[in-house]
C-alpha positions as a printed NumPy array, in Angstrom:
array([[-14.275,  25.095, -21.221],
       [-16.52 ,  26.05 , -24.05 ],
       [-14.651,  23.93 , -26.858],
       [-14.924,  20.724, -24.287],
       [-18.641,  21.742, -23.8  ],
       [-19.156,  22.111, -27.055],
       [-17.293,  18.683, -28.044],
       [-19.036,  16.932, -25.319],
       [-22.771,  17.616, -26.628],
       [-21.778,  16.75 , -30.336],
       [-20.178,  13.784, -29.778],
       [-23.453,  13.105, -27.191],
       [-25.784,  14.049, -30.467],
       [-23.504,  11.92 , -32.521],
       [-24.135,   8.654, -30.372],
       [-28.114,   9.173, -29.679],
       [-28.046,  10.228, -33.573],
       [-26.876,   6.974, -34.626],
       [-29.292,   5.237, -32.057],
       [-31.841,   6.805, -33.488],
       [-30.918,   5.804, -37.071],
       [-30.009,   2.493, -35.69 ],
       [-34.166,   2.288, -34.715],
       [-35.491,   3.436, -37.656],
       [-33.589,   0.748, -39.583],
       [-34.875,  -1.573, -37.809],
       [-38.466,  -0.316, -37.674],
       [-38.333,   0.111, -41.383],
       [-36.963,  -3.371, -41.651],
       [-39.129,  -4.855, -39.56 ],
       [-42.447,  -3.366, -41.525],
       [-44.79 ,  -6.058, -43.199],
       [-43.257,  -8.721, -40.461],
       [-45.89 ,  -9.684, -37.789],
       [-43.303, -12.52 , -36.271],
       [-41.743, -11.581, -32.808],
       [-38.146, -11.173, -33.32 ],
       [-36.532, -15.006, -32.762],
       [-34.08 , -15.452, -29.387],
       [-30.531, -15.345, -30.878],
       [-31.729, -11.958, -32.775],
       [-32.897, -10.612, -28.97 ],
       [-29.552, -11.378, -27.314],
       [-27.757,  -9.545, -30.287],
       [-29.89 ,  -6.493, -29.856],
       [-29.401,  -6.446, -26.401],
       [-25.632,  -7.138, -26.222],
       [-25.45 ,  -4.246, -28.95 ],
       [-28.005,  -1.814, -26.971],
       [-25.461,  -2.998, -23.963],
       [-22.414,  -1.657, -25.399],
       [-23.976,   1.494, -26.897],
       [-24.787,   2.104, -23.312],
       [-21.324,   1.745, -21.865],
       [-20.051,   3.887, -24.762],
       [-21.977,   6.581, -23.981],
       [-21.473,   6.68 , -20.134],
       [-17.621,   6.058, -20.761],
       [-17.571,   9.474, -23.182],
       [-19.522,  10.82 , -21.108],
       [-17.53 ,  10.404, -17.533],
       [-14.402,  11.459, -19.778],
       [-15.869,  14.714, -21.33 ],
       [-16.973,  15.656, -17.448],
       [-13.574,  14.996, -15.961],
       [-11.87 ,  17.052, -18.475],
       [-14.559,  19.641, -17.808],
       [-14.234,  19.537, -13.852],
       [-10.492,  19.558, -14.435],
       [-10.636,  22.654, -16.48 ],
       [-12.909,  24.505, -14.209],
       [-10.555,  23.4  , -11.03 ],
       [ -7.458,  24.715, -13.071],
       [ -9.523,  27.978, -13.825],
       [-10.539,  28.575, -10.313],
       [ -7.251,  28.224,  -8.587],
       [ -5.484,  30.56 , -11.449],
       [ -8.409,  32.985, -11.06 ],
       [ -7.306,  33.576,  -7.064],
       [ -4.86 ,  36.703,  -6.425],
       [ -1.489,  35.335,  -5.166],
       [ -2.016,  37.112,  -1.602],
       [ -5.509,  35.676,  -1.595],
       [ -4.95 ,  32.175,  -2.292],
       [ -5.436,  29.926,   0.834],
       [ -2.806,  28.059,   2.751],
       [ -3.23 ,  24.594,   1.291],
       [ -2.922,  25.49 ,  -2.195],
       [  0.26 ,  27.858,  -1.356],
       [  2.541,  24.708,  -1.475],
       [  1.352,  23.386,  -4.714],
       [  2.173,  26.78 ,  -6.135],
       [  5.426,  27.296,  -4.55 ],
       [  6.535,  23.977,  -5.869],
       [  5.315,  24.591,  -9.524],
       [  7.913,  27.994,  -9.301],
       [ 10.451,  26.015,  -7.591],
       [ 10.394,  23.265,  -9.722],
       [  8.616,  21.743, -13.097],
       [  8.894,  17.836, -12.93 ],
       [  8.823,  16.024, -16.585],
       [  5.202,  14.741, -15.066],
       [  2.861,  16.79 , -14.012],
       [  0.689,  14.431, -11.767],
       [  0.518,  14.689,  -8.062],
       [ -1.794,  13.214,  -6.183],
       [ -5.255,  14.185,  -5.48 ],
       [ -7.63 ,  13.216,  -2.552],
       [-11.239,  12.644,  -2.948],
       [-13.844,  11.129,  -1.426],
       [-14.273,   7.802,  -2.07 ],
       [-14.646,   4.32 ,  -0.627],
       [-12.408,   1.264,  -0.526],
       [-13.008,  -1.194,  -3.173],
       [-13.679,  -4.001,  -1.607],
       [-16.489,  -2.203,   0.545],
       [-18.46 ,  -1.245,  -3.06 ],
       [-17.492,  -5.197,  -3.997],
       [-18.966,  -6.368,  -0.719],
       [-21.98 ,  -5.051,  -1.715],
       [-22.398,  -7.686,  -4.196],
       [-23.5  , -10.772,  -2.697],
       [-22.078, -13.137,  -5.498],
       [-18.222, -11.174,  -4.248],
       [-19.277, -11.267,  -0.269],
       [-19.413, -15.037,  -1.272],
       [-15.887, -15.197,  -1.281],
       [-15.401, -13.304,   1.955],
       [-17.905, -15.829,   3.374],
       [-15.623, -18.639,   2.275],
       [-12.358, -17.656,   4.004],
       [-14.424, -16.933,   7.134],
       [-15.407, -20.899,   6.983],
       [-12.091, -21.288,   6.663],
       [-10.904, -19.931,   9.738],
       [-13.556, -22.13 ,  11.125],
       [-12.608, -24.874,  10.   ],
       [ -9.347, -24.361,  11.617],
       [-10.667, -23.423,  14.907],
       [-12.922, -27.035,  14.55 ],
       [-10.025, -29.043,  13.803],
       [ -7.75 , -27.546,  16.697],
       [-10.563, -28.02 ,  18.92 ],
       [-10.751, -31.69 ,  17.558],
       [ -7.366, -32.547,  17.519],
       [ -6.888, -31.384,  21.365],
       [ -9.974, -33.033,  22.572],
       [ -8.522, -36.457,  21.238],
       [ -5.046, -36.166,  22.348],
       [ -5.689, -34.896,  25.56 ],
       [ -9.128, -35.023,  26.21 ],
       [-10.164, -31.176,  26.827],
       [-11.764, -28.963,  24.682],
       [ -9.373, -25.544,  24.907],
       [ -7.801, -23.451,  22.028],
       [ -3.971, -22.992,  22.3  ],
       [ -2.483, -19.842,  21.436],
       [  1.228, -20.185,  22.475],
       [  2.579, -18.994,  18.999],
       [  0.124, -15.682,  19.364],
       [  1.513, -15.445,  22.979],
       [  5.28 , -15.792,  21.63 ],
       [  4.701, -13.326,  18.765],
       [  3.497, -10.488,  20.76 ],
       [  5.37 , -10.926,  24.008],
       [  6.864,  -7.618,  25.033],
       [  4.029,  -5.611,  24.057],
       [  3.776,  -3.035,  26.586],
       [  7.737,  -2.38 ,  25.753],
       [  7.521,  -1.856,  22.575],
       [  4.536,   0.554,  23.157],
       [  6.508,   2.132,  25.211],
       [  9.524,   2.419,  22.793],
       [  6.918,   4.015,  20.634],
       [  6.308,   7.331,  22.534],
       [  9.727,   9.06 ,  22.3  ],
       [  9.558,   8.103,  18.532],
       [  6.268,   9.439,  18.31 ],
       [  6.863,  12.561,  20.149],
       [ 10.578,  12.872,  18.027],
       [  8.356,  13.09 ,  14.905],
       [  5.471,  15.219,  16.253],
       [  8.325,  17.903,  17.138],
       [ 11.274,  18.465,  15.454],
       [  9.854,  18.242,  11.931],
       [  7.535,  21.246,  12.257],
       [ 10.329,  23.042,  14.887],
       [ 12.727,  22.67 ,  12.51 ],
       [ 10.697,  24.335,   9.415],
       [  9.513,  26.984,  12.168],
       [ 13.486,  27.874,  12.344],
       [ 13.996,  27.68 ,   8.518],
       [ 11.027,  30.337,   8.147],
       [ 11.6  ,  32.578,  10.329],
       [ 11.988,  36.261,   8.627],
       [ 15.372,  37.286,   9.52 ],
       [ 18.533,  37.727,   7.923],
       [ 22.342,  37.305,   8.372],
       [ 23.968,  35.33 ,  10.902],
       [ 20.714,  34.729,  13.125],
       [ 18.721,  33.137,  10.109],
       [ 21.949,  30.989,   9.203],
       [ 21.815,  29.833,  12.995],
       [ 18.079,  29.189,  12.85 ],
       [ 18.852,  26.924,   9.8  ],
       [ 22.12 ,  24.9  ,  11.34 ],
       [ 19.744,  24.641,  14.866],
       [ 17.005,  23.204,  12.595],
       [ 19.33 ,  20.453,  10.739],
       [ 20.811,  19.706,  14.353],
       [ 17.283,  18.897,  15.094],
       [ 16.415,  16.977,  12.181],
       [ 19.918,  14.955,  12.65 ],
       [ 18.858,  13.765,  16.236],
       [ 15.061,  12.986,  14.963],
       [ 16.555,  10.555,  12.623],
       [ 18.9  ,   9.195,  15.079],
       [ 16.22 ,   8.459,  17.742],
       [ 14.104,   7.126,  14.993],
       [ 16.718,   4.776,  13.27 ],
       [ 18.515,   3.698,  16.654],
       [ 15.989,   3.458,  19.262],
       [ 13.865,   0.839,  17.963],
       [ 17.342,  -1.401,  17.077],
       [ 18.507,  -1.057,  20.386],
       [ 15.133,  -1.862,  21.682],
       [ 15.139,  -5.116,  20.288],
       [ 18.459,  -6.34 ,  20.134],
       [ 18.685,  -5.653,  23.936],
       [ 15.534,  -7.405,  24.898],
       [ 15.27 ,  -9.821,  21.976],
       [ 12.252,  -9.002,  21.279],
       [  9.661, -11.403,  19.172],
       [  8.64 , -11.047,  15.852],
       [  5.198,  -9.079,  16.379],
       [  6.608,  -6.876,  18.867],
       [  9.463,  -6.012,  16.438],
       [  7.003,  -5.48 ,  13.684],
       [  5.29 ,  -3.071,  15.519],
       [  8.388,  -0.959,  15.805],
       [  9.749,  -1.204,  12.706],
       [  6.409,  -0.473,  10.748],
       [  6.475,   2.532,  13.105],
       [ 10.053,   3.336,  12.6  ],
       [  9.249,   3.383,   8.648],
       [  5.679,   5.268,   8.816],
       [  7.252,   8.098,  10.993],
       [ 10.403,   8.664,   8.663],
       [  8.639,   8.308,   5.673],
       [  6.101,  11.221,   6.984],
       [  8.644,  13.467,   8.305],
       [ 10.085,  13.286,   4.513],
       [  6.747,  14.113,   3.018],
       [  5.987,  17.031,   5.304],
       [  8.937,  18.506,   4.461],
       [  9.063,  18.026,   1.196],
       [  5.602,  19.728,   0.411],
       [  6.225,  22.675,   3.122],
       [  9.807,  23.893,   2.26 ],
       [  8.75 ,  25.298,  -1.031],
       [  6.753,  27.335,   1.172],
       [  9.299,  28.232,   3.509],
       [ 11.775,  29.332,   0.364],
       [  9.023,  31.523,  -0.724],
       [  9.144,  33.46 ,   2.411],
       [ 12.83 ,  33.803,   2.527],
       [ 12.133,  35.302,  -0.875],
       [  9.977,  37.738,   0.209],
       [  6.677,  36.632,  -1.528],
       [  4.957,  36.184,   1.664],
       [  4.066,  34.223,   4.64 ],
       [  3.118,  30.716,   4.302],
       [  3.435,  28.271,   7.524],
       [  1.393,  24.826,   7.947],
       [ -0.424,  25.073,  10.661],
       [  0.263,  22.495,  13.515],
       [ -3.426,  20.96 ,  13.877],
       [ -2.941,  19.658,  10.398],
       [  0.316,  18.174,  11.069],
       [ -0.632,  16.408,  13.878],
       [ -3.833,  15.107,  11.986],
       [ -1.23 ,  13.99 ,   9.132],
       [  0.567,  11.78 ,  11.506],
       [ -2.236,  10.111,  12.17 ],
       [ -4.441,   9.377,   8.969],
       [ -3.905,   6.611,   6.372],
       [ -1.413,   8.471,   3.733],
       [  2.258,   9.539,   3.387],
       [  1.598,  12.626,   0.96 ],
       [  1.71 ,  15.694,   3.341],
       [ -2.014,  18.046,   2.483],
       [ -2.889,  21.135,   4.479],
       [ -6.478,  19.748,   4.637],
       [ -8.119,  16.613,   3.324],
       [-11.527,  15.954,   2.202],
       [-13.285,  14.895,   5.623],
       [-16.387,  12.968,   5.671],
       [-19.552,  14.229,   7.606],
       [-19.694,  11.653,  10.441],
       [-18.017,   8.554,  12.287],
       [-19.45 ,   4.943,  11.909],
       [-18.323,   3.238,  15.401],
       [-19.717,  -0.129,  14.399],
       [-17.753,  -0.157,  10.699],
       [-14.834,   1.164,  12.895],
       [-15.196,  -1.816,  15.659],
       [-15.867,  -3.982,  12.61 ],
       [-12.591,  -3.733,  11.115],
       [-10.859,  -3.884,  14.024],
       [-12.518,  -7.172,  14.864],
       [-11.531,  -8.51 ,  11.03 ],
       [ -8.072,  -7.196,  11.678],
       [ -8.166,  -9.451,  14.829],
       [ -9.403, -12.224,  13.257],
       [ -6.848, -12.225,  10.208],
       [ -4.172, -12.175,  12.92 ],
       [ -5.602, -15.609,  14.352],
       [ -5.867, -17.091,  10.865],
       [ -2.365, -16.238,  10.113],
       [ -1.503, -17.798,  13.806],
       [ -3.411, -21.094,  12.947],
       [ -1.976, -21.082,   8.939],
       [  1.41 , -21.361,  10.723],
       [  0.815, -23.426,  13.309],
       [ -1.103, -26.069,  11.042],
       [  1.028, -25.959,   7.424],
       [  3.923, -24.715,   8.402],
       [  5.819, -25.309,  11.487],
       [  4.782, -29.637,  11.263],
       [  7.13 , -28.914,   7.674],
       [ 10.033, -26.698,   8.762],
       [ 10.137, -27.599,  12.642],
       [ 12.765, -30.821,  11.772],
       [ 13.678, -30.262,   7.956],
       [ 17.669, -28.686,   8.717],
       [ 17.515, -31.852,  11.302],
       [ 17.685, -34.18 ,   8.088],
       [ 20.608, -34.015,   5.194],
       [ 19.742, -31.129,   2.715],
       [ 18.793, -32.005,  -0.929],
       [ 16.963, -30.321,  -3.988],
       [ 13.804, -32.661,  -3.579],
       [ 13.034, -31.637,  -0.071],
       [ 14.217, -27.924,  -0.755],
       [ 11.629, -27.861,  -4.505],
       [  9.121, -29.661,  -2.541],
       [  9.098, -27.547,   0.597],
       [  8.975, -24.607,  -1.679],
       [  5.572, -26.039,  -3.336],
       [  4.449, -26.963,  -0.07 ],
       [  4.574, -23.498,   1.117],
       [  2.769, -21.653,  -1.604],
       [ -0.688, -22.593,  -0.114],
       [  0.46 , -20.839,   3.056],
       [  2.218, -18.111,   1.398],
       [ -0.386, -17.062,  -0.779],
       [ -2.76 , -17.299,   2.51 ],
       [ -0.379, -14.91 ,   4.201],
       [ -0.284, -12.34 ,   1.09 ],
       [ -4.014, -12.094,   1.412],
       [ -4.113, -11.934,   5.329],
       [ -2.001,  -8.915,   5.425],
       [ -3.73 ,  -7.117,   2.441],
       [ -7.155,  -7.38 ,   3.743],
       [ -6.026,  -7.081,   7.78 ],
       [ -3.666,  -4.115,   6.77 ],
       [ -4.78 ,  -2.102,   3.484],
       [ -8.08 ,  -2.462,   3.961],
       [ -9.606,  -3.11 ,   7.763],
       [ -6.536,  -1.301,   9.425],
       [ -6.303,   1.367,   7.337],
       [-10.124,   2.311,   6.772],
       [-10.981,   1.842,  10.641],
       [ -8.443,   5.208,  11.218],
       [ -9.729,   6.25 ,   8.329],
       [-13.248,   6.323,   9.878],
       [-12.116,   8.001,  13.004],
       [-10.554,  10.549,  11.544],
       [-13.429,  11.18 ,   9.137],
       [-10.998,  10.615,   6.019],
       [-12.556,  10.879,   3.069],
       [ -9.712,   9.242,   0.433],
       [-10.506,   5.333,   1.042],
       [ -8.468,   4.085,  -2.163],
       [ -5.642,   2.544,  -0.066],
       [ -5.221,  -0.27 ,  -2.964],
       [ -6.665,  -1.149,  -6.115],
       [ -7.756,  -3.9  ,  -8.369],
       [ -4.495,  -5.654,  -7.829],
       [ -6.283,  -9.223,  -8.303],
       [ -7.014,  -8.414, -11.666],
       [ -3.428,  -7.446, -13.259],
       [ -1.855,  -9.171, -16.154],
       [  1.521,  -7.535, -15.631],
       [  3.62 ,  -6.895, -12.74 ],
       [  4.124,  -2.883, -13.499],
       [  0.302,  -2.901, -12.585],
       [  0.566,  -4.903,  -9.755],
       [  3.152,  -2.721,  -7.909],
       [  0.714,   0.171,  -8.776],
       [ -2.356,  -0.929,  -7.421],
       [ -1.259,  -3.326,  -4.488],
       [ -0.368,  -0.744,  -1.954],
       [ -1.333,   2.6  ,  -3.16 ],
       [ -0.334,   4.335,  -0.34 ],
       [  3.251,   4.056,  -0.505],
       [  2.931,   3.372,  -4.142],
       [  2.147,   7.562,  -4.267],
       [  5.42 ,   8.028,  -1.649],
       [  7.651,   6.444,  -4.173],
       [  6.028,   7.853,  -7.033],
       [  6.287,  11.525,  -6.277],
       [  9.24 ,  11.562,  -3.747],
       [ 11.368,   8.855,  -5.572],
       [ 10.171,   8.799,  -9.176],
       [  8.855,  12.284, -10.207],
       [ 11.787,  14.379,  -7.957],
       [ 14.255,  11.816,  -9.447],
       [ 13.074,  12.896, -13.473],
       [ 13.42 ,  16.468, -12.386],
       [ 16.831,  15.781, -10.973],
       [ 17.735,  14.237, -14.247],
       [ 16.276,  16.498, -16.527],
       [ 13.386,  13.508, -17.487],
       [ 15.333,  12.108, -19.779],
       [ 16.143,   8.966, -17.202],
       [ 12.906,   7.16 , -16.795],
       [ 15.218,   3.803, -16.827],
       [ 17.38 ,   5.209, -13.357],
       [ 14.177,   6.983, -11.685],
       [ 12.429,   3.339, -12.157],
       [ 15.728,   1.65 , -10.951],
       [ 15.633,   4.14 ,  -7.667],
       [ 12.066,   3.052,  -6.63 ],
       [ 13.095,  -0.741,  -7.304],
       [ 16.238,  -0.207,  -5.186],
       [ 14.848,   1.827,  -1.994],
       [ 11.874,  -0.747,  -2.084],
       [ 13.698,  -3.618,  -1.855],
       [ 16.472,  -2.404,   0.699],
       [ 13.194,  -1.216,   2.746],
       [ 11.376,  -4.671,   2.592],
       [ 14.882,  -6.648,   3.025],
       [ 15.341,  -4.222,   6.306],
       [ 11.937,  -5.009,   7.534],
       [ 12.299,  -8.698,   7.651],
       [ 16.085,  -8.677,   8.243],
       [ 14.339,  -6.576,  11.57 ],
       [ 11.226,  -8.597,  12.322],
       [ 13.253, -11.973,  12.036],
       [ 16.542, -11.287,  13.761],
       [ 18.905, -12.461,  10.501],
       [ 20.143, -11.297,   7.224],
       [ 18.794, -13.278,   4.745],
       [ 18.184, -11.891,   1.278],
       [ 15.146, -13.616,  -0.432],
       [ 13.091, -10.464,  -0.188],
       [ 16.431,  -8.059,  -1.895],
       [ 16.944, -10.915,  -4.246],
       [ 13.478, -11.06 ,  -5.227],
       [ 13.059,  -7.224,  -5.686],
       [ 16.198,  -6.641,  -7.322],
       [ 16.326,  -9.698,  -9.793],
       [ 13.05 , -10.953, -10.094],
       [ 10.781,  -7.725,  -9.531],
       [ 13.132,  -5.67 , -12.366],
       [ 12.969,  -8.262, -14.679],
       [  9.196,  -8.964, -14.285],
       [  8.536,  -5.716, -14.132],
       [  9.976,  -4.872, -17.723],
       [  9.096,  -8.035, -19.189],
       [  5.017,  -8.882, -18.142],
       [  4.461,  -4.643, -18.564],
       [  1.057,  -2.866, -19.506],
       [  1.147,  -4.112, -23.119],
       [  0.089,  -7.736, -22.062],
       [ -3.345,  -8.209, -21.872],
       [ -5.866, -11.104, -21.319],
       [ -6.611, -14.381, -18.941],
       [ -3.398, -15.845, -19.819],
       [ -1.26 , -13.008, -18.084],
       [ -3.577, -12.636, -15.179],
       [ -2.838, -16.65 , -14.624],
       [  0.421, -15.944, -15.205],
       [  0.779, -13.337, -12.587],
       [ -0.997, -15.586, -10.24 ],
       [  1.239, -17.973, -11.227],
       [  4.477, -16.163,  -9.884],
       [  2.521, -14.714,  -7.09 ],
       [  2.116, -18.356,  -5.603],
       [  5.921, -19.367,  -6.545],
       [  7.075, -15.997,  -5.116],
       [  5.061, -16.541,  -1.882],
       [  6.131, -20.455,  -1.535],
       [ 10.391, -19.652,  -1.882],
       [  9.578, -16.544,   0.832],
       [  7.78 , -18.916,   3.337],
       [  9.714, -21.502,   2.756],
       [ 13.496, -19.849,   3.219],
       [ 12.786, -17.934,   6.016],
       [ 11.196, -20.408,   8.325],
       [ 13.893, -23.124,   7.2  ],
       [ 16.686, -20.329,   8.152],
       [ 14.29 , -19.568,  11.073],
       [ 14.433, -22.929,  12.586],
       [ 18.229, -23.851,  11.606],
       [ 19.758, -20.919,  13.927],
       [ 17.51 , -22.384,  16.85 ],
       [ 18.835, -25.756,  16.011],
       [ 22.481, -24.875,  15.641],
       [ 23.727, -21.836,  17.295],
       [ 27.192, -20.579,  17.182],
       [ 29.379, -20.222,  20.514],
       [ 30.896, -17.262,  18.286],
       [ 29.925, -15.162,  15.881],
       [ 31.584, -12.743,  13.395],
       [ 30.474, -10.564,  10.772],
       [ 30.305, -13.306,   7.793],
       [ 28.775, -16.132,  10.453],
       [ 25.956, -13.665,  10.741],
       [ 25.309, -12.697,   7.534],
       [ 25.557, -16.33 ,   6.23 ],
       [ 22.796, -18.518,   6.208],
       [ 22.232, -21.126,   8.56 ],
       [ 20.523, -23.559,   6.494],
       [ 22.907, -24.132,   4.475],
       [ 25.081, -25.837,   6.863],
       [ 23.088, -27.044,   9.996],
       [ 22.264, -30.618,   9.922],
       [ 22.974, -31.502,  13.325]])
C-alpha cells in the first residue's frame, strides 16, 4: 500500500508540476502584451485546462481503487481463519477448493441505476418525456378512432384482457414453486453438512439429492402442465416461465457459493452454514449471485417504489397499444394471401419500428422500474441491473451491459467454472457454453410464452449472436459501429416481430385435425394460405 501511495502522490506532483510550468510559460509569454487573449486562443486554453482536469481525476479514481482494493485484500487476510465472519467463509472455501483462470467475482456496492443519475439531466429526461407523449398520442388516437366509428369515447383493452387471462391460476401455480425453492435447497445443504460419518452421512447426502431431484421436477413440470392443460395466454405463461427460470437459476447459485462451505466442514475445518433469513432475502432481491449479506441502504422510498410500479404499468399499456396499432392490422390476414419474398422483406421492415419499441419497453419496464422498485423494498443497495448498453459499438459489449444481472450468472457459473473445468486454456468452448445455454433458454421462453416451436430466437443466438459477437468485438470503436449496432438491433427486432406473429396468426388460421411430432415442430407459415 505504501508503493501505490507513494506512486499516487508523484504522479499527482507530476501533473500539477507540469500545470504549473504550463502557467509560467504562459505568464512569461504573455509579459510586455497588454491585449486580452483573442477567442479561438480562449477555447484552446480551456479545452486543454479541460482535459488536464479529466486526466487528473481519471489517475486519480484509478490510484484510489487500487488503494481501496489493497487495503480490502489486507483486511480480510489479516482475520484468523476461526474469526472470519460467515459471509466471507464461502469466498475462502472456494479459493481452496478451486482457483479459476480469472479471478473476478462479483462485488456489490452501493450504487444507483443509470438511468436514475441520467434522469437527473434534464436535456436526457427529454427523451423520457418524449416516449411518454408517445403513449399519449396513442391513447388520443384510440380515443379518436372509437369516437368516429362508433360514436363513444371508451378505451378498449381486449388484447390486455386476453394476455393476462388466468391470472389468479397462474399465481396460484406459483406458490408450490415458490415454496419448492424456499425448502429443499437449504434442507438439502442442511443434510450435506451435517457432522457425521459413515452410512448415516452417506444417507443424509442420497436424502438431500432425492430432494433436489423432486425440486427440479416440480419446478420444470408444474408450470408445463399448468399451461398446456388450461391453455393459458401469453402473459399468464410469461409469468410462470420467468418464475420457473428465476427460481432454478437461484437454487443453482445458492448452492454453488454454499457447498464449498459445506466441504469444508466435512473436512473438519469448521462450521460454516448460511443462515436461512439470508436465503429467504436472496429469493427475493434483484440478483442471481448467492451473498450472505448485501450492502442495504438506510431507508425505503414508497413514492420511487409506487413510481416504478406505475411506469412498469404504463410500459405494459404501450406495448398493448404498439401491438394493437402496428402490428396485428399487418399480420392479422398476411398467411390469408399467397406467400412471397416482397411481402415477407417488407413485413420484416415494417416490424422493426415495433420491434425496436418492444426492446425498449421491456428494458426500461423490466431492468430498470421492476427491478429497482424490489430493490427499494428490500433496501438493496447494488442498483447496476444494466449498463450503458445504448452506447456499444460491438456486440461482445452489448451482451455485457444489457442485462447485467444474468450477464454475472453466466459469467461466473457458465464461463469462469467452465475455464476451471478446462484448465483455462478453452476461452473459445467456455464462450460457446454461455452462447449455447442462452439461446436454448430464450428459444424455451418463447417456445413457452407462445405455444409453438419456432426457432428465430435459437437461430439468432446461435448463428447470428456467435458470429457478431466475434466479428463487431471490443477492438471496434467509433460512431460508425455504434450505428452499426443499431443497425442490426432494428433488423434483429423486425425478423423476431415479424416471424412470430406471422406463425402466430397462421396456426389460428389453419389448424390441424391431427398432429404429430414434425406437424408441431414445423412452421405454420410456411404452408397456410387458406
Amino acid at each position: 500500500m505504501e508503493s501505490c501511495g507513494a506512486r499516487f502522490r508523484v504522479q499527482r506532483r507530476e501533473g500539477l508540476g507540469g500545470e504549473q510550468k504550463q502557467e509560467q510559460e504562459q505568464q512569461h509569454s504573455g509579459e510586455g502584451n497588454t491585449e486580452p487573449p483573442r477567442a479561438p486562443d480562449l477555447v484552446q486554453w480551456t479545452q486543454h485546462m479541460e482535459a488536464v482536469k479529466r486526466q487528473l481525476l481519471e489517475q486519480a479514481q484509478g490510484q484510489l481503487v487500487e488503494l481501496l482494493d489493497q487495503a480490502m485484500w489486507e483486511a480480510v487476510q489479516s482475520y484468523p481463519s476461526q474469526d472470519r465472519p460467515p459471509s466471507s467463509s464461502p469466498s475462502a472455501s472456494i479459493n481452496k477448493t478451486r482457483k479459476p483462470p480469472l479471478g473476478k467475482q462479483k462485488v456489490f456496492i452501493i450504487r444507483k441505476s443509470l438511468l436514475d443519475e441520467l434522469m437527473e439531466v434534464q436535456h436526457f429526461r427529454t427523451i423520457y418525456h418524449m416516449f411518454a407523449a408517445g403513449l399519449c398520442v396513442f391513447i388520443i388516437s384510440t380515443l379518436a378512432i372509437d369516437f368516429i366509428d362508433e360514436g363513444r369515447l371508451v378505451l378498449e383493452f381486449d388484447l390486455l384482457i386476453f394476455s393476462f387471462g388466468q391470472l389468479p391460476l397462474a399465481l396460484v401455480t406459483w406458490v408450490p414453486m415458490f415454496l419448492s425453492t424456499l425448502l429443499v435447497p437449504y434442507q438439502a445443504l442442511w443434510l450435506w453438512a451435517r457432522p457425521q460419518t459413515g452410512a448415516s452421512w452417506t444417507l443424509g447426502v442420497a436424502l438431500g439429492s432425492v430432494l433436489l431431484a423432486a425440486h427440479a421436477s416440480v419446478l420444470c413440470i408444474l408450470p408445463v402442465h399448468v399451461v398446456v392443460k388450461h391453455e393459458l395466454p401469453p402473459a399468464s405463461r410469461c409469468v410462470l416461465v420467468f418464475e420457473q427460470v428465476r427460481l432454478l437459476m437461484k437454487s443453482y447459485s445458492f448452492l454453488r457459493e454454499t457447498l464449498p462451505g459445506t466441504l469444508r466442514v466435512r473436512g473438519g475445518e469448521g462450521r460454516w452454514t448460511p443462515s436461512f433469513s439470508s436465503y429467504l432475502y436472496f429469493l427475493f432481491c434483484p440478483t442471481l449471485i448467492y451473498r450472505e449479506t448485501y450492502p442495504r441502504t438506510s431507508s425505503i422510498r414508497w413514492n420511487y417504489v409506487a413510481k416504478n410500479f406505475a411506469q412498469a404499468l404504463c410500459c405494459v399499456l404501450y406495448a398493448c397499444f404498439i401491438l394493437g396499432r402496428l402490428c396485428v392490422p399487418v399480420f392479422a390476414n398476411m398467411s390469408q394471401e399467397p406467400f412471397s419474398t416482397r411481402a415477407l422483406v417488407l413485413s420484416i421492415l415494417h416490424a422493426t419500428l415495433p420491434g425496436i419499441f418492444m426492446l425498449l419497453l421491456i428494458f426500461f419496464a423490466f431492468l430498470h422500474c421492476w427491478l429497482n422498485a424490489f430493490a427499494e423494498m428490500l433496501r438493496f443497495g447494488d442498483r447496476m441491473f444494466y449498463r450503458d448498453w445504448w452506447n456499444s459499438t460491438s456486440f461482445s459489449n452489448y451482451y455485457r451491459t444489457w442485462n447485467v444481472v444474468v450477464h454475472d450468472w453466466l459469467y461466473s457459473y457458465v464461463y469462469q467454472d467452465g475455464l476451471w473445468l478446462v484448465g483455462g486454456r478453452a476461452r473459445g468452448a467456455a464462450m460457446m457454453g454461455v452462447f449455447l445455454i442462452s439461446a436454448v433458454v430464450h428459444e424455451y421462453i418463447f417456445c413457452f410464452v407462445l405455444g409453438f416451436f419456432y426457432p428465430v430466437m435459437l437461430m439468432l443466438f446461435l448463428v447470428f449472436g456467435v458470429l457478431l459477437n466475434f466479428t463487431m468485438n471490443d477492438r471496434h470503436t467509433g460512431p460508425s459501429w455504434n450505428v452499426l449496432m443499431w443497425t442490426m438491433l432494428f433488423l434483429g427486432q423486425g425478423i423476431q416481430v415479424s416471424l412470430y406473429c406471422q406463425e402466430w396468426y397462421a396456426r389460428r388460421h389453419c389448424p390441424l385435425p391431427q398432429t404429430t411430432f414434425w406437424e408441431l415442430v414445423t412452421p405454420r407459415s410456411w404452408s397456410c394460405h387458406p
